């Protein structure tokens, strides 16, 4: 009936309005956080499997919300994308991470082989301004481009257009490292691996979860490693949670890995002690 219909409207509308209000409040909060305080980068070590040396870190963003506490990137990166804030966020991450690296270098915490990995959104890849931002931060900080590695998802690159390829070439031209993130999850097209100007792939953790439990898994890892190397690239293995996984990867000839087994992502202040402990080990 008409009355019921109206009722339903009365029931649903305030709910929708509430959701919209919460959302737009959250977007306002995020905008303020990018401009001011509240965003923070944690850093997760990437380890050389043969020696245990920390060869670099990946910068992972967190949002310290004034009332909701720590919010993880999977929850607010999509919001930033939708709200048109992702470029600003990416700019903040780039400058904060490279600035942090410069501080670690000048404090002799790390040497010239140490690299910082930065996650790049597909939007960043599509923006020529981003290349200029990378160039600018390298000039301002004096950090060697080889010590900065940009991580791009397989999806972003494969779905990309010619402009993306141009951007990749432009970024590569600056001398920074380019790595394909979450490798093995998206498109399984092999041919582009050889064509793209990238140096490394970071193999998604779903490819190693079965190491130590599934007897067929080592052969699969070996095959992926062989494929990656046949394309002239090197692989980093992420999501290593157990000693058994680390041993398998090392025995299969994998060079670098990352995961909770080695270290969780940590606040910047905790990195120097960890690096010092590993290099004197
Ligand atoms: P990702 O780039 O694949 O990052 C790896 C994620 O796996 C991180 O989650 C990390 O904390 C988690 N991880 C690390 N080791 C292990 C492990 O051993 N086991 C398990 N189960 N997980 C592990 P996090 O920090 O929540 O980041 C999630 C995603 O958010 C990232 O996935 C990345 O796509 C995105 N992200 C993070 N920081 C940034 C950023 O600064 N900019 C952009 N655009 N995206 C970011
Ligand atoms: Ca990543
Ligand atoms: Ca990943
Ligand atoms: Ca991921």
Short mmCIF file of C-alpha atoms and ligand atoms in Angstrom, two decimals:
data_model
loop_
_atom_site.label_atom_id
_atom_site.label_comp_id
_atom_site.label_asym_id
_atom_site.label_seq_id
_atom_site.Cartn_x
_atom_site.Cartn_y
_atom_site.Cartn_z
CA UNK A 1 0.00 0.00 0.00
CA UNK A 2 0.92 3.62 -0.28
CA UNK A 3 1.19 3.97 3.46
CA UNK A 4 3.65 1.09 3.67
CA UNK A 5 5.73 2.57 0.88
CA UNK A 6 5.96 5.83 2.73
CA UNK A 7 6.87 4.00 5.86
CA UNK A 8 9.65 2.23 4.13
CA UNK A 9 10.97 5.52 2.85
CA UNK A 10 10.88 6.86 6.38
CA UNK A 11 12.79 3.85 7.61
CA UNK A 12 15.44 3.83 4.93
CA UNK A 13 16.09 7.47 4.26
CA UNK A 14 17.57 8.44 7.61
CA UNK A 15 19.82 5.39 7.40
CA UNK A 16 21.17 6.38 4.00
CA UNK A 17 21.61 9.96 5.12
CA UNK A 18 23.53 8.76 8.14
CA UNK A 19 25.84 6.64 6.00
CA UNK A 20 26.39 9.56 3.65
CA UNK A 21 27.08 11.92 6.53
CA UNK A 22 29.53 9.53 8.13
CA UNK A 23 31.24 9.09 4.79
CA UNK A 24 31.56 12.75 4.05
CA UNK A 25 32.76 13.32 7.60
CA UNK A 26 35.39 10.63 7.04
CA UNK A 27 36.44 12.23 3.75
CA UNK A 28 36.76 15.60 5.52
CA UNK A 29 38.84 13.92 8.24
CA UNK A 30 41.07 12.28 5.63
CA UNK A 31 41.56 15.57 3.80
CA UNK A 32 42.58 17.18 7.09
CA UNK A 33 44.91 14.30 7.90
CA UNK A 34 46.72 14.62 4.56
CA UNK A 35 47.16 18.37 5.09
CA UNK A 36 48.06 18.17 8.75
CA UNK A 37 48.74 15.29 11.09
CA UNK A 38 47.37 11.81 11.46
CA UNK A 39 48.91 9.89 8.60
CA UNK A 40 51.92 7.80 9.46
CA UNK A 41 54.18 5.42 7.57
CA UNK A 42 55.25 2.14 9.05
CA UNK A 43 58.22 0.34 7.54
CA UNK A 44 58.51 -3.41 6.98
CA UNK A 45 62.00 -4.89 6.41
CA UNK A 46 62.86 -6.71 3.20
CA UNK A 47 65.48 -9.30 4.06
CA UNK A 48 68.30 -10.94 2.09
CA UNK A 49 67.49 -14.63 2.64
CA UNK A 50 71.08 -15.90 2.54
CA UNK A 51 72.39 -13.55 5.23
CA UNK A 52 69.42 -12.06 7.09
CA UNK A 53 70.65 -8.57 6.19
CA UNK A 54 67.91 -5.95 5.91
CA UNK A 55 68.29 -4.71 2.35
CA UNK A 56 65.45 -2.22 2.55
CA UNK A 57 61.98 -1.48 3.83
CA UNK A 58 58.50 -1.09 2.38
CA UNK A 59 56.59 2.01 3.45
CA UNK A 60 53.02 1.14 4.48
CA UNK A 61 50.57 3.88 5.34
CA UNK A 62 48.34 4.02 8.42
CA UNK A 63 45.82 6.61 9.52
CA UNK A 64 45.70 7.58 13.15
CA UNK A 65 42.12 8.83 13.32
CA UNK A 66 41.37 11.22 16.22
CA UNK A 67 38.35 9.23 17.45
CA UNK A 68 38.44 5.91 15.60
CA UNK A 69 42.06 5.00 16.28
CA UNK A 70 44.39 3.32 13.82
CA UNK A 71 42.79 2.68 10.41
CA UNK A 72 44.52 0.34 7.94
CA UNK A 73 45.08 1.24 4.27
CA UNK A 74 42.68 -1.32 2.83
CA UNK A 75 39.93 0.67 4.55
CA UNK A 76 40.85 4.20 3.51
CA UNK A 77 42.82 3.94 0.23
CA UNK A 78 39.60 3.13 -1.66
CA UNK A 79 37.94 6.09 0.06
CA UNK A 80 40.83 8.34 -0.97
CA UNK A 81 40.47 7.09 -4.57
CA UNK A 82 36.74 7.80 -4.66
CA UNK A 83 37.04 11.18 -3.00
CA UNK A 84 39.75 12.34 -5.40
CA UNK A 85 42.36 12.55 -2.63
CA UNK A 86 44.66 9.78 -3.82
CA UNK A 87 47.14 12.06 -5.61
CA UNK A 88 47.55 14.23 -2.53
CA UNK A 89 47.97 11.13 -0.43
CA UNK A 90 50.51 9.71 -2.86
CA UNK A 91 52.46 12.96 -2.79
CA UNK A 92 52.56 12.87 1.00
CA UNK A 93 53.74 9.22 1.02
CA UNK A 94 56.45 9.90 -1.58
CA UNK A 95 57.87 12.89 0.26
CA UNK A 96 57.62 11.34 3.71
CA UNK A 97 59.24 8.05 2.71
CA UNK A 98 62.10 9.58 0.70
CA UNK A 99 62.61 12.20 3.44
CA UNK A 100 62.85 9.39 5.98
CA UNK A 101 65.40 7.58 3.83
CA UNK A 102 67.46 10.78 3.57
CA UNK A 103 67.43 11.08 7.38
CA UNK A 104 68.52 7.46 7.81
CA UNK A 105 71.32 7.97 5.27
CA UNK A 106 72.58 11.16 6.89
CA UNK A 107 72.42 9.52 10.35
CA UNK A 108 74.43 6.58 8.93
CA UNK A 109 71.64 4.20 9.93
CA UNK A 110 71.68 2.66 6.45
CA UNK A 111 74.21 2.44 3.62
CA UNK A 112 73.89 3.16 -0.08
CA UNK A 113 72.56 -0.31 -0.86
CA UNK A 114 69.48 0.21 1.31
CA UNK A 115 66.23 0.97 -0.49
CA UNK A 116 62.78 2.23 0.41
CA UNK A 117 59.80 0.75 -1.43
CA UNK A 118 56.78 2.95 -2.00
CA UNK A 119 53.32 1.79 -3.10
CA UNK A 120 52.04 3.74 -6.08
CA UNK A 121 48.36 3.97 -6.95
CA UNK A 122 47.20 3.51 -10.55
CA UNK A 123 46.15 7.17 -10.46
CA UNK A 124 49.73 8.22 -9.74
CA UNK A 125 50.91 6.16 -12.67
CA UNK A 126 48.49 7.98 -14.96
CA UNK A 127 49.74 11.40 -13.91
CA UNK A 128 52.71 13.05 -15.56
CA UNK A 129 52.86 15.36 -12.55
CA UNK A 130 53.85 12.35 -10.48
CA UNK A 131 57.06 11.89 -12.49
CA UNK A 132 57.89 15.52 -11.80
CA UNK A 133 57.17 15.00 -8.10
CA UNK A 134 59.56 12.04 -8.00
CA UNK A 135 62.22 14.03 -9.81
CA UNK A 136 61.75 16.94 -7.40
CA UNK A 137 62.00 14.89 -4.21
CA UNK A 138 65.16 13.18 -5.48
CA UNK A 139 66.71 16.56 -6.21
CA UNK A 140 65.63 18.07 -2.89
CA UNK A 141 66.84 15.19 -0.76
CA UNK A 142 69.89 14.17 -2.77
CA UNK A 143 68.88 10.53 -2.37
CA UNK A 144 70.26 8.28 -5.13
CA UNK A 145 67.38 7.15 -7.39
CA UNK A 146 68.49 3.52 -7.12
CA UNK A 147 67.54 3.62 -3.45
CA UNK A 148 63.90 4.33 -4.24
CA UNK A 149 61.73 1.49 -5.54
CA UNK A 150 58.16 2.11 -6.69
CA UNK A 151 55.70 -0.76 -6.30
CA UNK A 152 52.87 -0.96 -8.83
CA UNK A 153 50.23 -3.64 -8.96
CA UNK A 154 50.11 -5.98 -11.89
CA UNK A 155 46.53 -4.86 -12.45
CA UNK A 156 47.42 -1.18 -12.74
CA UNK A 157 50.07 -1.89 -15.35
CA UNK A 158 48.21 -4.39 -17.49
CA UNK A 159 45.00 -2.38 -17.50
CA UNK A 160 46.99 0.71 -18.27
CA UNK A 161 47.02 2.69 -21.45
CA UNK A 162 49.87 4.12 -23.48
CA UNK A 163 50.21 7.03 -21.09
CA UNK A 164 50.98 4.54 -18.31
CA UNK A 165 53.71 3.01 -20.39
CA UNK A 166 55.07 6.47 -21.01
CA UNK A 167 54.95 7.17 -17.28
CA UNK A 168 56.71 3.93 -16.48
CA UNK A 169 59.40 4.81 -18.99
CA UNK A 170 59.65 8.30 -17.55
CA UNK A 171 59.99 7.00 -14.00
CA UNK A 172 62.53 4.44 -15.11
CA UNK A 173 64.40 7.21 -16.86
CA UNK A 174 64.85 8.90 -13.48
CA UNK A 175 66.73 5.82 -12.33
CA UNK A 176 64.27 4.66 -9.67
CA UNK A 177 63.49 0.96 -9.37
CA UNK A 178 60.14 -0.34 -10.57
CA UNK A 179 58.58 -3.44 -9.06
CA UNK A 180 55.36 -5.26 -9.93
CA UNK A 181 53.42 -5.84 -6.71
CA UNK A 182 51.08 -8.75 -5.91
CA UNK A 183 52.58 -10.69 -8.81
CA UNK A 184 50.66 -13.84 -9.62
CA UNK A 185 47.23 -12.62 -8.53
CA UNK A 186 45.95 -10.59 -11.44
CA UNK A 187 46.42 -11.19 -15.09
CA UNK A 188 48.64 -14.10 -15.91
CA UNK A 189 49.94 -12.57 -19.11
CA UNK A 190 53.60 -13.44 -19.37
CA UNK A 191 54.47 -11.53 -22.49
CA UNK A 192 54.16 -8.09 -20.91
CA UNK A 193 56.68 -9.05 -18.25
CA UNK A 194 59.44 -8.95 -20.83
CA UNK A 195 58.27 -5.77 -22.50
CA UNK A 196 57.69 -3.53 -19.52
CA UNK A 197 60.46 -1.39 -18.05
CA UNK A 198 60.47 -3.07 -14.64
CA UNK A 199 63.28 -4.61 -12.57
CA UNK A 200 61.57 -6.89 -10.11
CA UNK A 201 58.35 -8.55 -9.17
CA UNK A 202 57.02 -8.97 -5.68
CA UNK A 203 55.31 -12.33 -5.61
CA UNK A 204 51.99 -12.31 -3.80
CA UNK A 205 51.85 -14.22 -0.54
CA UNK A 206 49.10 -16.51 -1.87
CA UNK A 207 51.81 -18.30 -3.87
CA UNK A 208 53.78 -19.28 -0.78
CA UNK A 209 51.10 -19.97 1.86
CA UNK A 210 51.28 -23.71 1.10
CA UNK A 211 55.06 -23.98 1.51
CA UNK A 212 55.68 -26.58 4.19
CA UNK A 213 52.16 -28.02 4.11
CA UNK A 214 51.36 -28.62 0.43
CA UNK A 215 53.97 -30.96 -1.12
CA UNK A 216 53.37 -29.58 -4.63
CA UNK A 217 54.08 -25.98 -3.60
CA UNK A 218 57.91 -25.95 -3.81
CA UNK A 219 57.76 -27.00 -7.47
CA UNK A 220 55.35 -24.16 -8.18
CA UNK A 221 57.59 -21.62 -6.45
CA UNK A 222 60.58 -22.95 -8.39
CA UNK A 223 58.64 -22.58 -11.65
CA UNK A 224 57.60 -19.00 -10.86
CA UNK A 225 61.19 -18.12 -9.96
CA UNK A 226 62.44 -19.63 -13.20
CA UNK A 227 59.81 -17.75 -15.20
CA UNK A 228 60.65 -14.44 -13.57
CA UNK A 229 64.37 -14.93 -14.18
CA UNK A 230 63.78 -16.03 -17.78
CA UNK A 231 62.23 -12.60 -18.25
CA UNK A 232 65.42 -11.03 -16.93
CA UNK A 233 63.86 -10.02 -13.62
CA UNK A 234 64.35 -10.86 -9.97
CA UNK A 235 61.69 -11.82 -7.42
CA UNK A 236 60.95 -10.69 -3.87
CA UNK A 237 58.70 -13.01 -1.85
CA UNK A 238 56.15 -11.44 0.47
CA UNK A 239 54.03 -12.78 3.31
CA UNK A 240 56.64 -15.11 4.82
CA UNK A 241 55.20 -16.07 8.20
CA UNK A 242 57.14 -19.19 9.23
CA UNK A 243 60.73 -20.46 9.40
CA UNK A 244 59.67 -23.38 7.21
CA UNK A 245 58.58 -21.01 4.43
CA UNK A 246 61.80 -19.00 4.75
CA UNK A 247 63.92 -22.19 4.59
CA UNK A 248 62.08 -23.43 1.52
CA UNK A 249 62.53 -20.11 -0.29
CA UNK A 250 66.23 -19.97 0.61
CA UNK A 251 66.78 -23.57 -0.54
CA UNK A 252 64.99 -22.87 -3.82
CA UNK A 253 67.46 -20.06 -4.49
CA UNK A 254 65.18 -17.11 -3.77
CA UNK A 255 67.11 -13.98 -2.83
CA UNK A 256 64.83 -11.62 -0.93
CA UNK A 257 61.75 -11.93 1.23
CA UNK A 258 59.46 -10.02 3.52
CA UNK A 259 56.86 -11.00 6.10
CA UNK A 260 55.81 -11.27 9.73
CA UNK A 261 58.42 -14.03 10.26
CA UNK A 262 61.17 -11.44 9.81
CA UNK A 263 59.31 -8.41 11.10
CA UNK A 264 55.92 -6.73 11.16
CA UNK A 265 55.71 -3.23 9.69
CA UNK A 266 57.22 -0.95 12.37
CA UNK A 267 57.21 2.76 13.23
CA UNK A 268 60.26 4.55 11.77
CA UNK A 269 61.84 4.94 15.22
CA UNK A 270 62.23 1.18 15.54
CA UNK A 271 64.07 0.64 12.26
CA UNK A 272 67.61 1.84 13.24
CA UNK A 273 68.00 -0.70 16.09
CA UNK A 274 66.78 -3.50 13.85
CA UNK A 275 69.13 -2.59 11.01
CA UNK A 276 72.06 -2.31 13.44
CA UNK A 277 71.29 -5.72 14.99
CA UNK A 278 71.16 -7.38 11.58
CA UNK A 279 74.32 -5.86 10.18
CA UNK A 280 76.41 -6.85 13.21
CA UNK A 281 74.93 -10.35 13.27
P1 LIG B 1 50.66 -4.62 -0.22
O1 LIG B 1 51.44 -3.59 -0.96
O2 LIG B 1 50.53 -5.97 -0.84
O3 LIG B 1 51.33 -4.67 1.22
C1 LIG B 1 51.53 -5.87 1.95
C2 LIG B 1 50.50 -6.02 3.03
O4 LIG B 1 50.68 -7.31 3.65
C3 LIG B 1 50.64 -5.01 4.16
O5 LIG B 1 49.34 -4.76 4.69
C4 LIG B 1 51.47 -5.77 5.19
O6 LIG B 1 51.33 -5.31 6.50
C5 LIG B 1 50.91 -7.16 5.04
N1 LIG B 1 51.87 -8.20 5.44
C6 LIG B 1 53.22 -8.11 5.53
N2 LIG B 1 53.76 -9.26 5.92
C7 LIG B 1 52.74 -10.12 6.07
C8 LIG B 1 52.67 -11.51 6.47
O7 LIG B 1 53.67 -12.17 6.76
N3 LIG B 1 51.42 -12.06 6.52
C9 LIG B 1 50.30 -11.36 6.22
N4 LIG B 1 49.12 -12.00 6.31
N5 LIG B 1 50.32 -10.07 5.82
C10 LIG B 1 51.53 -9.47 5.75
P2 LIG B 1 48.86 -3.26 4.90
O8 LIG B 1 49.96 -2.47 5.52
O9 LIG B 1 47.56 -3.35 5.61
O10 LIG B 1 48.65 -2.71 3.44
C11 LIG B 1 47.62 -3.21 2.64
C12 LIG B 1 47.67 -2.64 1.25
O11 LIG B 1 47.40 -1.24 1.26
C13 LIG B 1 49.03 -2.77 0.58
O12 LIG B 1 49.16 -4.07 0.08
C14 LIG B 1 48.94 -1.71 -0.49
O13 LIG B 1 48.23 -2.19 -1.62
C15 LIG B 1 48.09 -0.63 0.18
N6 LIG B 1 48.96 0.45 0.67
C16 LIG B 1 49.69 0.48 1.82
N7 LIG B 1 50.37 1.63 1.92
C17 LIG B 1 50.09 2.35 0.80
C18 LIG B 1 50.50 3.64 0.31
O14 LIG B 1 51.31 4.35 0.90
N8 LIG B 1 49.98 4.05 -0.89
C19 LIG B 1 49.12 3.26 -1.60
N9 LIG B 1 48.65 3.72 -2.76
N10 LIG B 1 48.72 2.05 -1.18
C20 LIG B 1 49.20 1.59 0.01
CA1 LIG B 2 53.36 -3.32 -1.81
CA1 LIG B 3 51.93 -7.06 -2.23
CA1 LIG B 4 48.16 -6.20 -1.74
#
